[in-house]
Amino acid sequence: MDIGTNLSPMRWPKGPYWTQPAALDLIQGTPLDCLILPWGASDTQAGQFQALVAAGKERGIAFAGLLGDGVNPSDAIPSARTAGLSALATAKPESVKGFPVIPWVSRSKVAGLPAGPVAAFTDNSWPSVKTTKRFGRDVADAGPTGVPWIDSNGWFVQMARTLLPERSVWISADPPEKQVISRPDAYILAASDAAFGGARWVVSLDDDFAGALASGDAKSLAAWKKVTRALAFFDSHRDWQTYRSLGLVGVVSNFSGDNEFFSTEALNLIGRRQLPYRILEKSKMPANALEGLKAVVYADEDLPTPGVRQALLGFVRAGGLLVCLKKCAALAAGGTTLSNEDPEFDVFQLGSGRVAVCTEDAVDPYLLANKTHMLLSRKNDLFHTYSAGACASLYTGTEDGRKALFQLLMFSSGANRNVSIEMSRPYRAARFWTLDSEGPAPLELVRRESSQELHLPQFSSYCAIELEA
Protein backbone atom coordinates (compact mmCIF):
# COMPACT_ATOMS: atom_id res chain seq x y z
CA MET A 1 0.00 0.00 0.00
CA ASP A 2 1.37 3.40 -0.99
CA ILE A 3 1.69 6.37 1.35
CA GLY A 4 -1.22 8.72 0.66
CA THR A 5 -2.82 11.76 2.22
CA ASN A 6 -5.68 9.92 3.92
CA LEU A 7 -3.71 7.50 6.08
CA SER A 8 -4.06 7.32 9.87
CA PRO A 9 -0.67 6.57 11.47
CA MET A 10 0.41 4.72 14.59
CA ARG A 11 3.90 4.36 16.01
CA TRP A 12 4.08 0.61 16.50
CA PRO A 13 5.28 -0.47 19.96
CA LYS A 14 8.47 -2.44 20.52
CA GLY A 15 8.65 -5.97 21.85
CA PRO A 16 8.26 -9.58 20.67
CA TYR A 17 4.45 -9.50 20.72
CA TRP A 18 4.33 -6.55 18.33
CA THR A 19 6.33 -8.36 15.63
CA GLN A 20 3.64 -11.05 15.35
CA PRO A 21 0.84 -10.77 12.75
CA ALA A 22 -1.70 -11.49 15.52
CA ALA A 23 -0.93 -8.05 17.00
CA LEU A 24 -2.67 -6.50 13.99
CA ASP A 25 -5.99 -7.63 15.45
CA LEU A 26 -5.75 -4.65 17.83
CA ILE A 27 -6.22 -2.23 14.94
CA GLN A 28 -8.74 -4.31 12.99
CA GLY A 29 -11.85 -2.23 12.34
CA THR A 30 -10.12 1.04 13.34
CA PRO A 31 -8.99 3.89 11.07
CA LEU A 32 -5.33 3.06 11.79
CA ASP A 33 -3.83 1.95 8.50
CA CYS A 34 -0.21 3.13 8.54
CA LEU A 35 2.19 1.61 11.05
CA ILE A 36 5.50 3.31 11.83
CA LEU A 37 8.15 0.72 12.70
CA PRO A 38 11.50 1.40 14.40
CA TRP A 39 14.04 0.89 11.63
CA GLY A 40 17.76 0.53 11.07
CA ALA A 41 19.90 -0.74 8.26
CA SER A 42 20.27 -4.44 9.12
CA ASP A 43 18.68 -7.33 7.23
CA THR A 44 18.06 -8.96 10.62
CA GLN A 45 15.57 -6.26 11.45
CA ALA A 46 13.91 -6.68 8.07
CA GLY A 47 13.44 -10.39 8.79
CA GLN A 48 12.04 -9.60 12.24
CA PHE A 49 9.16 -7.58 10.76
CA GLN A 50 8.69 -9.40 7.44
CA ALA A 51 5.77 -11.59 8.55
CA LEU A 52 4.04 -8.62 10.21
CA VAL A 53 4.41 -6.48 7.09
CA ALA A 54 3.21 -9.24 4.77
CA ALA A 55 0.13 -9.88 6.92
CA GLY A 56 -0.58 -6.18 7.24
CA LYS A 57 -0.35 -5.51 3.51
CA GLU A 58 -3.01 -8.18 2.98
CA ARG A 59 -5.24 -6.10 5.27
CA GLY A 60 -4.53 -2.89 3.35
CA ILE A 61 -2.05 -1.49 5.88
CA ALA A 62 0.93 0.64 4.88
CA PHE A 63 4.25 0.42 6.74
CA ALA A 64 6.98 3.02 7.15
CA GLY A 65 10.33 2.62 8.88
CA LEU A 66 11.33 5.41 11.27
CA LEU A 67 15.10 5.75 11.13
CA GLY A 68 16.94 6.06 14.41
CA ASP A 69 19.65 8.60 15.15
CA GLY A 70 22.86 7.87 13.30
CA VAL A 71 21.26 5.64 10.65
CA ASN A 72 22.31 6.59 7.15
CA PRO A 73 19.08 6.75 5.10
CA SER A 74 20.72 5.29 2.00
CA ASP A 75 21.94 2.29 4.04
CA ALA A 76 18.40 1.57 5.22
CA ILE A 77 16.83 1.36 1.76
CA PRO A 78 17.87 -2.27 1.02
CA SER A 79 16.37 -3.59 4.28
CA ALA A 80 13.22 -1.50 3.69
CA ARG A 81 12.80 -3.06 0.25
CA THR A 82 13.43 -6.55 1.61
CA ALA A 83 10.73 -6.13 4.25
CA GLY A 84 8.27 -4.54 1.84
CA LEU A 85 8.00 -1.14 3.52
CA SER A 86 6.04 1.61 1.76
CA ALA A 87 8.36 4.43 2.88
CA LEU A 88 11.14 5.52 5.19
CA ALA A 89 10.57 8.29 7.74
CA THR A 90 13.56 10.43 8.56
CA ALA A 91 14.70 13.82 9.80
CA LYS A 92 16.85 14.01 6.64
CA PRO A 93 14.31 13.44 3.86
CA GLU A 94 16.57 15.04 1.28
CA SER A 95 19.05 12.18 1.82
CA VAL A 96 16.66 9.46 0.62
CA LYS A 97 16.97 8.84 -3.11
CA GLY A 98 14.93 6.35 -5.09
CA PHE A 99 12.57 5.35 -2.28
CA PRO A 100 9.39 6.98 -0.90
CA VAL A 101 10.11 9.18 2.10
CA ILE A 102 8.12 10.80 4.90
CA PRO A 103 9.75 13.92 6.35
CA TRP A 104 9.89 13.35 10.13
CA VAL A 105 11.21 16.74 11.11
CA SER A 106 11.15 19.44 13.73
CA ARG A 107 8.21 21.77 13.29
CA SER A 108 10.69 24.59 12.72
CA LYS A 109 11.32 22.91 9.33
CA VAL A 110 7.72 23.34 8.17
CA ALA A 111 8.91 25.50 5.26
CA GLY A 112 11.06 24.12 2.44
CA LEU A 113 10.19 20.41 2.64
CA PRO A 114 10.57 18.18 -0.43
CA ALA A 115 7.35 17.34 -2.25
CA GLY A 116 5.22 14.48 -0.97
CA PRO A 117 1.79 13.56 0.38
CA VAL A 118 2.69 13.54 4.10
CA ALA A 119 4.77 15.56 6.55
CA ALA A 120 5.28 14.47 10.17
CA PHE A 121 6.42 16.99 12.77
CA THR A 122 8.21 16.49 16.07
CA ASP A 123 8.94 18.84 19.02
CA ASN A 124 5.24 18.96 19.81
CA SER A 125 3.60 19.33 23.20
CA TRP A 126 1.78 16.52 24.95
CA PRO A 127 -1.67 18.15 25.21
CA SER A 128 -2.53 18.88 28.82
CA VAL A 129 -3.10 21.56 31.40
CA LYS A 130 0.28 23.12 32.11
CA THR A 131 1.43 22.38 35.65
CA THR A 132 4.10 23.64 38.03
CA LYS A 133 5.63 21.92 41.05
CA ARG A 134 4.55 23.69 44.22
CA PHE A 135 4.86 22.34 47.73
CA GLY A 136 5.80 18.92 46.36
CA ARG A 137 2.82 18.49 44.05
CA ASP A 138 1.70 19.45 40.55
CA VAL A 139 -0.68 22.42 40.38
CA ALA A 140 -2.20 24.14 37.36
CA ASP A 141 -0.15 27.03 36.01
CA ALA A 142 -2.51 29.95 35.42
CA GLY A 143 -2.14 33.22 33.56
CA PRO A 144 -3.21 36.70 34.74
CA THR A 145 -6.89 35.86 34.15
CA GLY A 146 -6.74 32.85 36.44
CA VAL A 147 -7.62 30.35 33.66
CA PRO A 148 -5.01 27.55 33.55
CA TRP A 149 -2.49 27.62 30.72
CA ILE A 150 -2.69 24.70 28.33
CA ASP A 151 -0.13 22.89 26.21
CA SER A 152 -1.75 22.48 22.80
CA ASN A 153 -0.55 21.97 19.24
CA GLY A 154 -3.66 23.53 17.72
CA TRP A 155 -1.96 26.70 16.52
CA PHE A 156 0.81 24.72 14.82
CA VAL A 157 -1.70 22.44 13.10
CA GLN A 158 -3.48 25.45 11.63
CA MET A 159 -0.18 26.98 10.50
CA ALA A 160 1.18 23.76 8.99
CA ARG A 161 -2.01 23.14 7.06
CA THR A 162 -1.89 26.70 5.73
CA LEU A 163 1.74 26.43 4.65
CA LEU A 164 1.33 22.88 3.29
CA PRO A 165 -2.19 22.86 1.85
CA GLU A 166 -1.71 19.79 -0.35
CA ARG A 167 -0.20 17.57 2.35
CA SER A 168 -1.48 15.53 5.22
CA VAL A 169 -0.01 16.84 8.50
CA TRP A 170 1.00 14.35 11.17
CA ILE A 171 1.67 15.38 14.76
CA SER A 172 4.21 13.27 16.61
CA ALA A 173 3.75 13.64 20.38
CA ASP A 174 4.76 10.83 22.72
CA PRO A 175 3.35 10.32 26.22
CA PRO A 176 5.67 11.95 28.77
CA GLU A 177 8.04 9.58 30.50
CA LYS A 178 7.83 8.98 34.26
CA GLN A 179 4.35 10.44 34.40
CA VAL A 180 1.12 8.61 35.13
CA ILE A 181 -1.15 8.82 32.07
CA SER A 182 -4.89 8.82 32.59
CA ARG A 183 -6.12 6.34 30.03
CA PRO A 184 -8.07 6.65 27.83
CA ASP A 185 -8.67 10.38 28.48
CA ALA A 186 -5.10 11.53 27.82
CA TYR A 187 -4.94 9.64 24.53
CA ILE A 188 -8.30 10.94 23.38
CA LEU A 189 -7.14 14.48 24.16
CA ALA A 190 -3.92 13.94 22.17
CA ALA A 191 -5.88 12.62 19.19
CA SER A 192 -8.47 15.41 19.38
CA ASP A 193 -5.88 18.18 19.78
CA ALA A 194 -4.44 17.26 16.37
CA ALA A 195 -7.62 16.17 14.62
CA PHE A 196 -9.95 19.07 15.37
CA GLY A 197 -7.62 21.33 13.38
CA GLY A 198 -7.33 18.85 10.52
CA ALA A 199 -4.12 16.95 11.32
CA ARG A 200 -3.54 13.41 12.54
CA TRP A 201 -1.85 12.40 15.75
CA VAL A 202 0.72 9.64 15.29
CA VAL A 203 -0.74 7.34 17.93
CA SER A 204 1.98 6.52 20.44
CA LEU A 205 1.45 4.30 23.49
CA ASP A 206 3.34 4.38 26.76
CA ASP A 207 5.17 1.16 27.62
CA ASP A 208 2.77 0.12 30.39
CA PHE A 209 -0.27 0.52 28.16
CA ALA A 210 1.38 -1.34 25.27
CA GLY A 211 2.34 -4.15 27.64
CA ALA A 212 -1.16 -4.40 29.07
CA LEU A 213 -2.67 -4.56 25.57
CA ALA A 214 -0.19 -7.25 24.59
CA SER A 215 -1.21 -9.34 27.61
CA GLY A 216 -4.91 -9.00 26.81
CA ASP A 217 -5.78 -6.96 29.91
CA ALA A 218 -9.54 -6.36 29.73
CA LYS A 219 -9.48 -2.85 31.24
CA SER A 220 -6.78 -1.71 28.84
CA LEU A 221 -8.58 -3.23 25.85
CA ALA A 222 -11.71 -1.29 26.84
CA ALA A 223 -9.67 1.91 27.08
CA TRP A 224 -8.12 1.22 23.67
CA LYS A 225 -11.57 0.79 22.18
CA LYS A 226 -12.55 4.26 23.41
CA VAL A 227 -9.40 5.77 21.91
CA THR A 228 -10.00 4.18 18.51
CA ARG A 229 -13.65 5.25 18.63
CA ALA A 230 -12.45 8.86 18.94
CA LEU A 231 -10.11 8.34 15.97
CA ALA A 232 -13.03 6.94 13.98
CA PHE A 233 -15.18 9.98 14.81
CA PHE A 234 -12.72 12.40 13.27
CA ASP A 235 -12.06 10.04 10.36
CA SER A 236 -15.79 10.10 9.54
CA HIS A 237 -15.88 13.92 9.50
CA ARG A 238 -13.01 14.67 7.13
CA ASP A 239 -15.25 17.11 5.26
CA TRP A 240 -14.90 19.47 8.24
CA GLN A 241 -11.22 19.82 7.37
CA THR A 242 -12.17 21.71 4.21
CA TYR A 243 -13.79 24.53 6.21
CA ARG A 244 -11.88 27.81 6.57
CA SER A 245 -11.33 30.00 9.60
CA LEU A 246 -14.07 32.56 10.27
CA GLY A 247 -11.72 34.74 12.31
CA LEU A 248 -11.69 38.51 11.90
CA VAL A 249 -7.95 38.74 12.72
CA GLY A 250 -5.26 37.93 10.16
CA VAL A 251 -1.68 37.07 11.14
CA VAL A 252 0.81 37.83 8.35
CA SER A 253 4.34 36.39 8.41
CA ASN A 254 6.68 33.99 6.68
CA PHE A 255 6.69 32.04 9.99
CA SER A 256 10.34 31.09 9.61
CA GLY A 257 13.91 32.20 10.28
CA ASP A 258 14.25 35.24 12.50
CA ASN A 259 10.46 35.70 12.45
CA GLU A 260 9.61 32.19 13.60
CA PHE A 261 9.46 32.63 17.37
CA PHE A 262 7.46 35.83 17.51
CA SER A 263 4.97 34.97 14.77
CA THR A 264 4.23 31.48 16.07
CA GLU A 265 3.95 32.64 19.68
CA ALA A 266 1.54 35.33 18.48
CA LEU A 267 -0.64 32.60 16.95
CA ASN A 268 -0.49 30.61 20.18
CA LEU A 269 -1.42 33.54 22.42
CA ILE A 270 -4.09 35.06 20.17
CA GLY A 271 -5.74 31.65 20.09
CA ARG A 272 -5.65 31.39 23.87
CA ARG A 273 -7.80 34.52 23.99
CA GLN A 274 -10.48 32.57 22.08
CA LEU A 275 -9.90 35.00 19.21
CA PRO A 276 -10.15 33.13 15.90
CA TYR A 277 -7.53 34.08 13.33
CA ARG A 278 -6.66 33.57 9.69
CA ILE A 279 -3.05 32.63 8.88
CA LEU A 280 -1.53 34.43 5.88
CA GLU A 281 1.89 33.47 4.49
CA LYS A 282 3.09 36.81 3.17
CA SER A 283 4.81 35.52 0.01
CA LYS A 284 1.65 33.72 -1.12
CA MET A 285 -1.08 36.21 -0.24
CA PRO A 286 -3.82 36.29 -2.89
CA ALA A 287 -5.33 39.61 -3.94
CA ASN A 288 -8.39 39.08 -1.73
CA ALA A 289 -6.46 37.74 1.29
CA LEU A 290 -7.61 40.51 3.66
CA GLU A 291 -11.28 40.51 2.71
CA GLY A 292 -13.58 40.04 5.69
CA LEU A 293 -10.89 40.86 8.26
CA LYS A 294 -11.11 43.68 10.79
CA ALA A 295 -7.56 43.47 12.16
CA VAL A 296 -4.20 42.29 10.86
CA VAL A 297 -1.09 41.52 12.89
CA TYR A 298 2.04 41.95 10.77
CA ALA A 299 4.35 39.83 12.92
CA ASP A 300 7.67 40.16 11.08
CA GLU A 301 10.57 42.54 11.75
CA ASP A 302 11.34 43.22 8.09
CA LEU A 303 9.10 45.55 6.11
CA PRO A 304 6.75 43.81 3.67
CA THR A 305 7.36 43.78 -0.06
CA PRO A 306 5.70 46.59 -2.04
CA GLY A 307 2.74 44.41 -3.04
CA VAL A 308 2.01 43.25 0.51
CA ARG A 309 2.59 46.74 1.87
CA GLN A 310 0.10 48.17 -0.59
CA ALA A 311 -2.47 45.56 0.44
CA LEU A 312 -1.94 46.27 4.15
CA LEU A 313 -2.19 50.05 3.77
CA GLY A 314 -5.25 49.73 1.57
CA PHE A 315 -6.82 47.58 4.27
CA VAL A 316 -6.06 50.24 6.91
CA ARG A 317 -7.34 53.17 4.86
CA ALA A 318 -10.60 51.27 4.32
CA GLY A 319 -11.12 51.08 8.10
CA GLY A 320 -8.99 48.14 9.26
CA LEU A 321 -6.64 47.85 12.23
CA LEU A 322 -2.96 46.99 11.62
CA VAL A 323 -0.65 46.00 14.49
CA CYS A 324 3.10 45.84 13.79
CA LEU A 325 6.52 45.80 15.44
CA LYS A 326 8.71 48.86 16.01
CA LYS A 327 11.02 48.03 13.09
CA CYS A 328 8.01 48.35 10.78
CA ALA A 329 6.91 51.77 12.11
CA ALA A 330 7.17 53.09 8.54
CA LEU A 331 3.79 51.42 7.92
CA ALA A 332 2.26 54.26 9.96
CA ALA A 333 3.99 57.00 7.90
CA GLY A 334 1.66 59.89 7.15
CA GLY A 335 -0.74 58.92 9.92
CA THR A 336 -2.10 61.18 12.63
CA THR A 337 -1.19 60.33 16.20
CA LEU A 338 -4.25 59.14 18.11
CA SER A 339 -2.53 58.01 21.28
CA ASN A 340 1.01 57.82 22.60
CA GLU A 341 0.10 57.41 26.25
CA ASP A 342 0.33 53.62 26.10
CA PRO A 343 3.88 52.62 27.16
CA GLU A 344 3.88 49.64 24.78
CA PHE A 345 2.08 50.94 21.64
CA ASP A 346 1.62 54.17 19.67
CA VAL A 347 -1.61 54.36 17.69
CA PHE A 348 -2.01 56.35 14.48
CA GLN A 349 -5.01 57.22 12.31
CA LEU A 350 -4.46 56.44 8.63
CA GLY A 351 -7.46 56.98 6.37
CA SER A 352 -10.44 55.41 8.09
CA GLY A 353 -8.32 52.91 10.00
CA ARG A 354 -5.55 52.66 12.57
CA VAL A 355 -1.97 51.45 12.84
CA ALA A 356 -0.68 50.35 16.27
CA VAL A 357 3.12 50.28 16.49
CA CYS A 358 5.09 48.63 19.29
CA THR A 359 7.26 51.17 21.08
CA GLU A 360 9.91 48.67 22.24
CA ASP A 361 12.33 46.73 20.08
CA ALA A 362 11.45 43.54 21.95
CA VAL A 363 7.76 43.22 22.77
CA ASP A 364 6.17 40.36 24.70
CA PRO A 365 3.89 38.39 22.32
CA TYR A 366 1.38 38.21 25.17
CA LEU A 367 1.14 42.02 25.20
CA LEU A 368 0.71 42.08 21.43
CA ALA A 369 -2.13 39.55 21.58
CA ASN A 370 -3.79 41.46 24.41
CA LYS A 371 -3.42 44.84 22.68
CA THR A 372 -4.78 43.50 19.40
CA HIS A 373 -7.87 42.22 21.19
CA MET A 374 -8.35 45.50 23.11
CA LEU A 375 -8.04 47.68 20.00
CA LEU A 376 -10.31 45.41 18.00
CA SER A 377 -12.77 45.65 20.90
CA ARG A 378 -14.83 42.86 22.40
CA LYS A 379 -17.86 44.17 20.53
CA ASN A 380 -16.31 42.35 17.56
CA ASP A 381 -15.97 39.03 19.39
CA LEU A 382 -17.59 36.29 17.35
CA PHE A 383 -18.39 34.20 20.41
CA HIS A 384 -17.99 33.92 24.16
CA THR A 385 -17.67 30.69 26.13
CA TYR A 386 -19.02 30.39 29.66
CA SER A 387 -18.03 27.80 32.30
CA ALA A 388 -15.59 26.24 29.85
CA GLY A 389 -12.41 26.62 31.90
CA ALA A 390 -9.20 25.44 30.25
CA CYS A 391 -10.20 24.87 26.65
CA ALA A 392 -9.33 25.42 22.99
CA SER A 393 -11.80 26.33 20.28
CA LEU A 394 -11.97 26.44 16.51
CA TYR A 395 -14.60 28.34 14.53
CA THR A 396 -14.72 27.53 10.83
CA GLY A 397 -17.18 27.56 7.96
CA THR A 398 -17.78 26.79 4.31
CA GLU A 399 -16.78 29.19 1.53
CA ASP A 400 -20.41 30.00 0.73
CA GLY A 401 -21.19 30.94 4.35
CA ARG A 402 -24.11 28.55 4.63
CA LYS A 403 -22.54 26.25 7.20
CA ALA A 404 -20.31 26.86 10.20
CA LEU A 405 -18.63 24.58 12.72
CA PHE A 406 -17.72 25.41 16.30
CA GLN A 407 -15.44 22.90 18.01
CA LEU A 408 -14.57 22.96 21.69
CA LEU A 409 -11.80 20.89 23.24
CA MET A 410 -11.65 20.68 27.03
CA PHE A 411 -8.37 20.14 28.85
CA SER A 412 -9.86 19.61 32.29
CA SER A 413 -10.75 16.06 33.33
CA GLY A 414 -14.23 14.76 34.03
CA ALA A 415 -17.64 15.68 32.70
CA ASN A 416 -18.26 19.23 31.55
CA ARG A 417 -21.57 20.64 32.72
CA ASN A 418 -23.32 23.98 32.27
CA VAL A 419 -21.10 25.06 29.37
CA SER A 420 -22.73 27.64 27.12
CA ILE A 421 -21.72 29.53 23.99
CA GLU A 422 -22.88 32.99 22.96
CA MET A 423 -22.66 33.53 19.20
CA SER A 424 -22.79 36.97 17.61
CA ARG A 425 -23.73 35.73 14.15
CA PRO A 426 -27.31 34.56 13.54
CA TYR A 427 -27.99 30.91 12.74
CA ARG A 428 -31.26 29.13 12.10
CA ALA A 429 -30.29 25.61 13.22
CA ALA A 430 -27.66 23.87 15.35
CA ARG A 431 -26.66 20.23 15.84
CA PHE A 432 -24.53 18.87 18.68
CA TRP A 433 -21.89 16.14 18.31
CA THR A 434 -19.71 14.36 20.87
CA LEU A 435 -17.13 11.64 20.39
CA ASP A 436 -19.57 9.09 21.77
CA SER A 437 -22.69 10.10 19.86
CA GLU A 438 -24.11 7.85 17.16
CA GLY A 439 -25.42 10.95 15.42
CA PRO A 440 -26.03 14.64 16.03
CA ALA A 441 -28.63 15.93 18.48
CA PRO A 442 -30.62 19.11 17.74
CA LEU A 443 -29.52 22.03 19.87
CA GLU A 444 -31.78 24.93 20.79
CA LEU A 445 -30.71 28.42 19.76
CA VAL A 446 -31.81 30.85 22.45
CA ARG A 447 -32.21 34.22 20.74
CA ARG A 448 -31.17 37.42 22.50
CA GLU A 449 -31.32 41.03 21.35
CA SER A 450 -28.03 40.94 19.44
CA SER A 451 -26.82 37.37 19.84
CA GLN A 452 -27.78 33.73 20.26
CA GLU A 453 -26.97 31.39 23.12
CA LEU A 454 -26.43 27.65 23.04
CA HIS A 455 -26.61 25.72 26.30
CA LEU A 456 -24.63 22.54 25.79
CA PRO A 457 -25.54 19.12 27.13
CA GLN A 458 -23.03 17.39 29.37
CA PHE A 459 -19.99 16.07 27.48
CA SER A 460 -16.49 14.86 28.23
CA SER A 461 -13.47 16.21 26.37
CA TYR A 462 -14.73 17.33 22.99
CA CYS A 463 -17.85 18.57 21.26
CA ALA A 464 -18.72 20.04 17.87
CA ILE A 465 -21.66 22.22 16.93
CA GLU A 466 -22.78 22.29 13.31
CA LEU A 467 -24.51 25.56 12.48
CA GLU A 468 -26.69 26.47 9.51
CA ALA A 469 -27.09 30.08 8.44
PDB file of C-alpha atoms in Angstrom, residues 248-249 273 275 294-295 321 354 369-382 384:
ATOM      1  CA  LEU A 248     -11.688  38.510  11.896  1.00  0.00           C
ATOM      2  CA  VAL A 249      -7.952  38.737  12.718  1.00  0.00           C
ATOM      3  CA  ARG A 273      -7.800  34.518  23.989  1.00  0.00           C
ATOM      4  CA  LEU A 275      -9.898  35.003  19.209  1.00  0.00           C
ATOM      5  CA  LYS A 294     -11.108  43.676  10.789  1.00  0.00           C
ATOM      6  CA  ALA A 295      -7.561  43.471  12.160  1.00  0.00           C
ATOM      7  CA  LEU A 321      -6.639  47.853  12.229  1.00  0.00           C
ATOM      8  CA  ARG A 354      -5.553  52.664  12.568  1.00  0.00           C
ATOM      9  CA  ALA A 369      -2.133  39.547  21.576  1.00  0.00           C
ATOM     10  CA  ASN A 370      -3.786  41.456  24.413  1.00  0.00           C
ATOM     11  CA  LYS A 371      -3.424  44.838  22.677  1.00  0.00           C
ATOM     12  CA  THR A 372      -4.785  43.501  19.400  1.00  0.00           C
ATOM     13  CA  HIS A 373      -7.867  42.224  21.191  1.00  0.00           C
ATOM     14  CA  MET A 374      -8.354  45.495  23.108  1.00  0.00           C
ATOM     15  CA  LEU A 375      -8.036  47.677  20.002  1.00  0.00           C
ATOM     16  CA  LEU A 376     -10.306  45.410  17.995  1.00  0.00           C
ATOM     17  CA  SER A 377     -12.774  45.650  20.905  1.00  0.00           C
ATOM     18  CA  ARG A 378     -14.832  42.860  22.402  1.00  0.00           C
ATOM     19  CA  LYS A 379     -17.856  44.169  20.532  1.00  0.00           C
ATOM     20  CA  ASN A 380     -16.305  42.353  17.559  1.00  0.00           C
ATOM     21  CA  ASP A 381     -15.968  39.033  19.388  1.00  0.00           C
ATOM     22  CA  LEU A 382     -17.593  36.288  17.351  1.00  0.00           C
ATOM     23  CA  HIS A 384     -17.985  33.923  24.161  1.00  0.00           C
TER      24      HIS A 384
END
